[in-house]
Amino acid sequence: MTINPYYSPNFDSKKRSLDKINFIIFHYTGMKNEKKAIDKLLDIKSKVSCHYFIKNNGEILRMVPDTYIAWHAGVSSWKKFKSLNKNSIGIEINNPGHEFRYKNFSKKQIYSLIKLTKYIIKKYKINPKSILGHSDIAPDRKKDPGEKFPWEFLSKNNIGIWHELKSNEIKVYRKLKLSNLLKIKFINNLYKIGYPKNSKINKNKYNKNITVAFQRRFRQELIDGKIDKECLLISENLIKKLN
């Protein structure tokens, strides 16, 4: 695997202990084109960066060495962890995102991502359940890497987690309404999985935000922010898998 240096100035100058690296966070760039994405990550005024960047052709760029904290996650949390920059490796995959005609990630990008992620997992002994998307850790702000990101495929390579339910069997429960008690149970399941709580915005609005984030990751065929029985079943299966 070839990784080409292309360093960004946007990182904390103090080195971190490598045993603090517990997570890998996937992002899409969300810029009109690859050049603009790279230029932004190299611009000191942008105050954003990542550790690795995967180009359309699968080329991997190293933008910040692993020993330094890159500025990719922003305000974020997962379980007991806050501000995940200090505990994570950030990987940006070039893609215009929802704002600029979101598209499928290329096969070359995913092939490179698998090789790179497996290398990082082995190096830092990262648990597959600690491989997350930006929208997982910041559901009220972010959509990336989005519903076109192949989480199910990656899970077959021990990258991230996926539920063990057969989609053709649980699809019949899609849009099936739940009681308020079961909706509350679903939200509590999300907290058990790791999704962050947020008391600073309207509760109903935030519940919709984390439901959407959950759907982008685990029920990608329908992203509507509505809690139905299919979502509940998936959340319950994931909790069993995580315990």
Coordinates of N, CA, C and O in Angstrom, one line a residue, residues 57-154:
N57 N -9.3 8.2 -7.7 CA -8.6 7.1 -8.4 C -8.1 6.1 -7.3 O -7.3 5.1 -7.7
G58 N -8.4 6.3 -6.1 CA -7.9 5.4 -5.0 C -6.6 5.7 -4.4 O -6.2 5.1 -3.4
E59 N -5.9 6.8 -4.9 CA -4.7 7.2 -4.3 C -4.9 7.7 -2.9 O -5.9 8.4 -2.6
I60 N -4.0 7.3 -2.0 CA -4.1 7.7 -0.6 C -3.1 8.8 -0.3 O -1.9 8.6 -0.5
L61 N -3.5 9.9 0.3 CA -2.7 10.9 0.8 C -2.6 11.0 2.3 O -3.7 10.8 3.0
R62 N -1.4 11.1 2.8 CA -1.3 11.4 4.3 C -1.2 12.9 4.5 O -0.3 13.5 4.1
M63 N -2.2 13.4 5.3 CA -2.3 14.8 5.5 C -1.8 15.2 6.9 O -1.3 16.3 7.0
V64 N -2.0 14.4 7.8 CA -1.5 14.6 9.2 C -1.0 13.3 9.8 O -1.7 12.3 9.7
P65 N 0.2 13.2 10.3 CA 0.7 12.0 10.9 C -0.2 11.5 12.0 O -0.8 12.3 12.7
D66 N -0.3 10.2 12.2 CA -1.2 9.7 13.2 C -0.9 10.2 14.6 O -1.8 10.2 15.5
T67 N 0.4 10.5 14.9 CA 0.8 11.0 16.2 C 0.2 12.3 16.6 O 0.3 12.7 17.8
Y68 N -0.4 13.0 15.7 CA -0.9 14.4 15.9 C -2.5 14.3 15.8 O -3.0 13.5 15.0
I69 N -3.1 15.3 16.5 CA -4.6 15.4 16.4 C -5.0 16.2 15.2 O -4.7 17.4 15.2
A70 N -5.6 15.6 14.3 CA -6.2 16.3 13.1 C -7.5 16.9 13.5 O -8.2 16.4 14.3
W71 N -7.9 18.0 12.7 CA -9.2 18.7 13.0 C -10.2 18.2 12.0 O -10.5 18.9 11.0
H72 N -10.9 17.1 12.3 CA -11.8 16.5 11.4 C -13.2 16.3 12.0 O -14.2 16.3 11.2
A73 N -13.3 16.0 13.2 CA -14.6 15.6 13.9 C -15.4 16.8 14.4 O -16.6 16.7 14.4
G74 N -14.7 17.8 14.9 CA -15.4 19.0 15.5 C -16.1 18.6 16.7 O -15.7 17.6 17.4
V75 N -17.2 19.3 17.0 CA -18.0 19.0 18.2 C -18.7 17.6 18.0 O -19.4 17.4 17.1
S76 N -18.3 16.7 18.9 CA -18.7 15.3 18.6 C -18.7 14.5 19.9 O -18.0 14.9 20.9
S77 N -19.4 13.4 19.9 CA -19.3 12.4 21.1 C -19.8 11.1 20.7 O -20.6 10.9 19.7
W78 N -19.3 10.1 21.4 CA -19.8 8.7 21.2 C -19.6 8.0 22.5 O -18.5 7.9 23.0
K79 N -20.7 7.5 23.1 CA -20.6 6.8 24.4 C -20.0 7.8 25.4 O -20.4 9.0 25.5
K80 N -18.9 7.4 26.1 CA -18.3 8.3 27.1 C -17.3 9.3 26.5 O -16.7 10.1 27.2
F81 N -17.0 9.1 25.2 CA -16.0 10.0 24.6 C -16.6 11.3 24.1 O -17.6 11.3 23.4
K82 N -15.8 12.4 24.3 CA -16.2 13.7 23.8 C -15.1 14.2 23.0 O -13.9 13.9 23.1
S83 N -15.5 15.1 22.0 CA -14.5 15.7 21.1 C -13.6 14.7 20.6 O -12.4 14.6 21.0
L84 N -14.1 13.9 19.7 CA -13.4 12.7 19.2 C -12.1 12.9 18.4 O -11.4 12.0 18.1
N85 N -11.8 14.2 18.1 CA -10.5 14.4 17.4 C -9.3 13.8 18.1 O -8.5 13.1 17.5
K86 N -9.3 13.9 19.4 CA -8.2 13.4 20.2 C -8.1 11.9 20.3 O -7.0 11.4 20.6
N87 N -9.1 11.2 20.0 CA -9.1 9.8 20.1 C -9.3 9.0 18.8 O -9.6 7.8 18.8
S88 N -9.1 9.7 17.7 CA -9.5 9.1 16.4 C -8.5 9.4 15.3 O -7.7 10.3 15.3
I89 N -8.6 8.5 14.3 CA -8.0 8.8 13.0 C -9.1 9.2 12.0 O -10.1 8.5 11.9
G90 N -8.9 10.3 11.3 CA -9.9 10.8 10.4 C -9.6 10.5 8.9 O -8.5 10.8 8.5
I91 N -10.5 9.9 8.2 CA -10.3 9.5 6.8 C -11.3 10.2 6.0 O -12.5 10.0 6.1
E92 N -10.8 11.1 5.1 CA -11.7 11.8 4.1 C -11.7 11.1 2.8 O -10.7 10.7 2.2
I93 N -12.9 10.8 2.3 CA -13.0 10.1 1.0 C -13.7 11.1 0.0 O -14.8 11.7 0.3
N94 N -13.0 11.4 -1.1 CA -13.5 12.4 -2.0 C -14.9 12.1 -2.5 O -15.1 11.0 -3.1
N95 N -15.9 13.0 -2.3 CA -17.2 12.8 -2.8 C -17.9 14.1 -2.7 O -17.8 14.7 -1.6
P96 N -18.7 14.6 -3.7 CA -19.3 15.9 -3.6 C -20.3 16.0 -2.5 O -20.7 17.1 -2.1
G97 N -20.9 14.9 -2.0 CA -21.8 14.9 -0.9 C -23.2 15.4 -1.3 O -23.5 15.7 -2.5
H98 N -24.1 15.5 -0.3 CA -25.5 15.9 -0.5 C -25.7 17.2 -1.1 O -26.6 17.5 -1.8
E99 N -24.7 18.1 -0.9 CA -24.9 19.5 -1.4 C -24.6 19.6 -2.9 O -25.1 20.5 -3.6
F100 N -23.7 18.7 -3.4 CA -23.3 18.8 -4.8 C -23.5 17.5 -5.5 O -22.5 17.0 -6.1
R101 N -24.7 17.0 -5.6 CA -25.0 15.8 -6.3 C -24.2 14.6 -5.8 O -23.3 14.0 -6.5
Y102 N -24.6 14.2 -4.6 CA -24.0 13.0 -3.9 C -24.0 11.8 -4.9 O -25.0 11.6 -5.6
K103 N -22.9 11.1 -4.9 CA -22.8 10.0 -5.8 C -22.2 8.8 -5.1 O -21.7 8.9 -4.0
N104 N -22.2 7.6 -5.8 CA -21.6 6.4 -5.2 C -20.1 6.6 -5.1 O -19.5 7.3 -6.0
F105 N -19.5 6.0 -4.1 CA -18.0 6.0 -4.0 C -17.5 5.0 -5.0 O -18.1 4.0 -5.3
S106 N -16.3 5.3 -5.6 CA -15.8 4.4 -6.6 C -15.2 3.2 -6.0 O -14.8 3.1 -4.8
K107 N -15.1 2.1 -6.8 CA -14.6 0.8 -6.4 C -13.1 1.0 -6.0 O -12.7 0.4 -5.0
K108 N -12.4 1.9 -6.7 CA -11.0 2.1 -6.3 C -10.9 2.8 -5.0 O -10.0 2.5 -4.2
Q109 N -11.8 3.7 -4.7 CA -11.8 4.3 -3.4 C -12.1 3.3 -2.3 O -11.4 3.3 -1.2
I110 N -13.1 2.5 -2.4 CA -13.4 1.5 -1.4 C -12.3 0.5 -1.2 O -12.0 0.0 -0.1
Y111 N -11.7 0.0 -2.3 CA -10.6 -0.9 -2.2 C -9.4 -0.3 -1.4 O -8.9 -1.0 -0.5
S112 N -9.1 0.9 -1.7 CA -8.0 1.6 -0.9 C -8.4 1.8 0.5 O -7.6 1.7 1.4
L113 N -9.7 2.1 0.7 CA -10.2 2.4 2.1 C -10.1 1.1 2.9 O -9.7 1.1 4.1
I114 N -10.4 0.0 2.3 CA -10.3 -1.3 3.0 C -8.9 -1.6 3.4 O -8.6 -2.0 4.6
K115 N -8.0 -1.4 2.5 CA -6.5 -1.7 2.8 C -6.0 -0.8 3.9 O -5.3 -1.2 4.8
L116 N -6.3 0.5 3.7 CA -5.9 1.5 4.7 C -6.5 1.3 6.1 O -5.8 1.3 7.1
T117 N -7.8 1.0 6.1 CA -8.5 0.8 7.4 C -8.0 -0.5 8.1 O -7.7 -0.5 9.3
K118 N -7.8 -1.5 7.4 CA -7.2 -2.8 8.0 C -5.8 -2.5 8.6 O -5.5 -3.1 9.6
Y119 N -5.1 -1.7 7.9 CA -3.7 -1.4 8.4 C -3.8 -0.6 9.7 O -3.1 -0.9 10.7
I120 N -4.7 0.3 9.8 CA -4.9 1.1 11.0 C -5.5 0.3 12.1 O -5.0 0.4 13.3
I121 N -6.4 -0.6 11.8 CA -7.0 -1.4 12.8 C -5.9 -2.3 13.5 O -5.9 -2.4 14.7
K122 N -5.1 -2.9 12.6 CA -4.1 -3.8 13.1 C -3.0 -3.0 14.0 O -2.6 -3.5 15.0
K123 N -2.7 -1.8 13.5 CA -1.6 -1.0 14.1 C -2.0 -0.6 15.5 O -1.2 -0.6 16.4
Y124 N -3.3 -0.2 15.6 CA -3.8 0.4 16.9 C -4.8 -0.4 17.6 O -5.4 0.0 18.6
K125 N -5.0 -1.7 17.1 CA -5.9 -2.6 17.8 C -7.3 -2.0 18.0 O -7.8 -2.0 19.1
I126 N -7.8 -1.5 16.9 CA -9.1 -0.8 17.0 C -10.3 -1.8 16.8 O -10.2 -2.6 15.9
N127 N -11.2 -1.7 17.7 CA -12.4 -2.6 17.6 C -13.3 -2.2 16.5 O -13.5 -1.0 16.2
P128 N -13.8 -3.2 15.7 CA -14.7 -2.9 14.6 C -15.9 -2.0 15.0 O -16.4 -1.1 14.2
K129 N -16.4 -2.1 16.2 CA -17.5 -1.3 16.6 C -17.1 0.2 16.9 O -18.0 1.0 17.0
S130 N -15.8 0.5 16.8 CA -15.4 1.8 17.0 C -15.0 2.5 15.7 O -14.2 3.5 15.7
I131 N -15.5 2.0 14.6 CA -15.3 2.6 13.3 C -16.6 3.2 12.9 O -17.7 2.5 12.8
L132 N -16.6 4.5 12.8 CA -17.9 5.3 12.7 C -17.9 6.3 11.6 O -16.8 6.6 11.0
G133 N -19.0 6.8 11.3 CA -19.2 7.9 10.4 C -19.3 9.2 11.1 O -19.7 9.3 12.3
H134 N -19.0 10.3 10.4 CA -19.1 11.6 11.0 C -20.6 11.9 11.5 O -20.7 12.5 12.5
S135 N -21.6 11.4 10.8 CA -22.9 11.6 11.2 C -23.3 10.8 12.4 O -24.3 11.1 13.1
D136 N -22.5 9.7 12.7 CA -22.8 9.0 14.0 C -22.4 9.8 15.2 O -23.1 9.8 16.2
I137 N -21.3 10.5 15.1 CA -20.8 11.2 16.2 C -21.2 12.7 16.3 O -21.0 13.3 17.3
A138 N -21.8 13.2 15.2 CA -22.4 14.5 15.2 C -23.7 14.6 14.4 O -23.8 15.2 13.4
P139 N -24.7 13.8 14.9 CA -25.9 13.7 14.1 C -26.7 14.9 13.9 O -27.6 15.0 13.0
D140 N -26.5 15.9 14.8 CA -27.3 17.2 14.6 C -26.6 18.1 13.6 O -27.2 19.1 13.3
R141 N -25.4 17.7 13.1 CA -24.7 18.6 12.2 C -24.3 18.0 10.9 O -24.2 18.7 9.9
K142 N -24.1 16.7 10.9 CA -23.4 16.1 9.7 C -24.3 15.0 9.1 O -25.0 14.3 9.7
K143 N -24.0 14.8 7.8 CA -24.7 13.7 7.0 C -23.7 12.7 6.5 O -24.1 11.6 6.0
D144 N -22.4 13.0 6.5 CA -21.4 12.1 5.9 C -21.0 11.0 6.8 O -21.1 11.1 8.0
P145 N -20.6 9.9 6.2 CA -20.4 9.7 4.7 C -21.6 9.4 3.9 O -21.6 9.2 2.7
G146 N -22.8 9.3 4.6 CA -24.1 9.2 3.9 C -24.5 7.8 3.6 O -23.9 6.8 3.8
E147 N -25.7 7.8 3.0 CA -26.4 6.5 2.8 C -25.9 5.7 1.6 O -26.2 4.5 1.4
K148 N -25.0 6.3 0.8 CA -24.4 5.6 -0.3 C -23.1 4.9 0.1 O -22.4 4.2 -0.7
F149 N -22.7 5.2 1.3 CA -21.4 4.6 1.8 C -21.7 3.1 2.1 O -22.7 2.8 2.8
P150 N -20.8 2.2 1.7 CA -21.1 0.7 1.8 C -20.8 0.1 3.1 O -20.0 -0.8 3.2
W151 N -21.5 0.5 4.1 CA -21.3 0.0 5.5 C -21.5 -1.5 5.6 O -20.7 -2.2 6.2
E152 N -22.5 -2.1 4.9 CA -22.8 -3.5 5.0 C -21.6 -4.3 4.4 O -21.1 -5.3 4.9
F153 N -21.2 -3.8 3.2 CA -20.0 -4.5 2.5 C -18.8 -4.4 3.4 O -18.0 -5.4 3.5
L154 N -18.5 -3.2 3.9 CA -17.3 -3.1 4.8 C -17.3 -4.0 6.0 O -16.3 -4.5 6.4

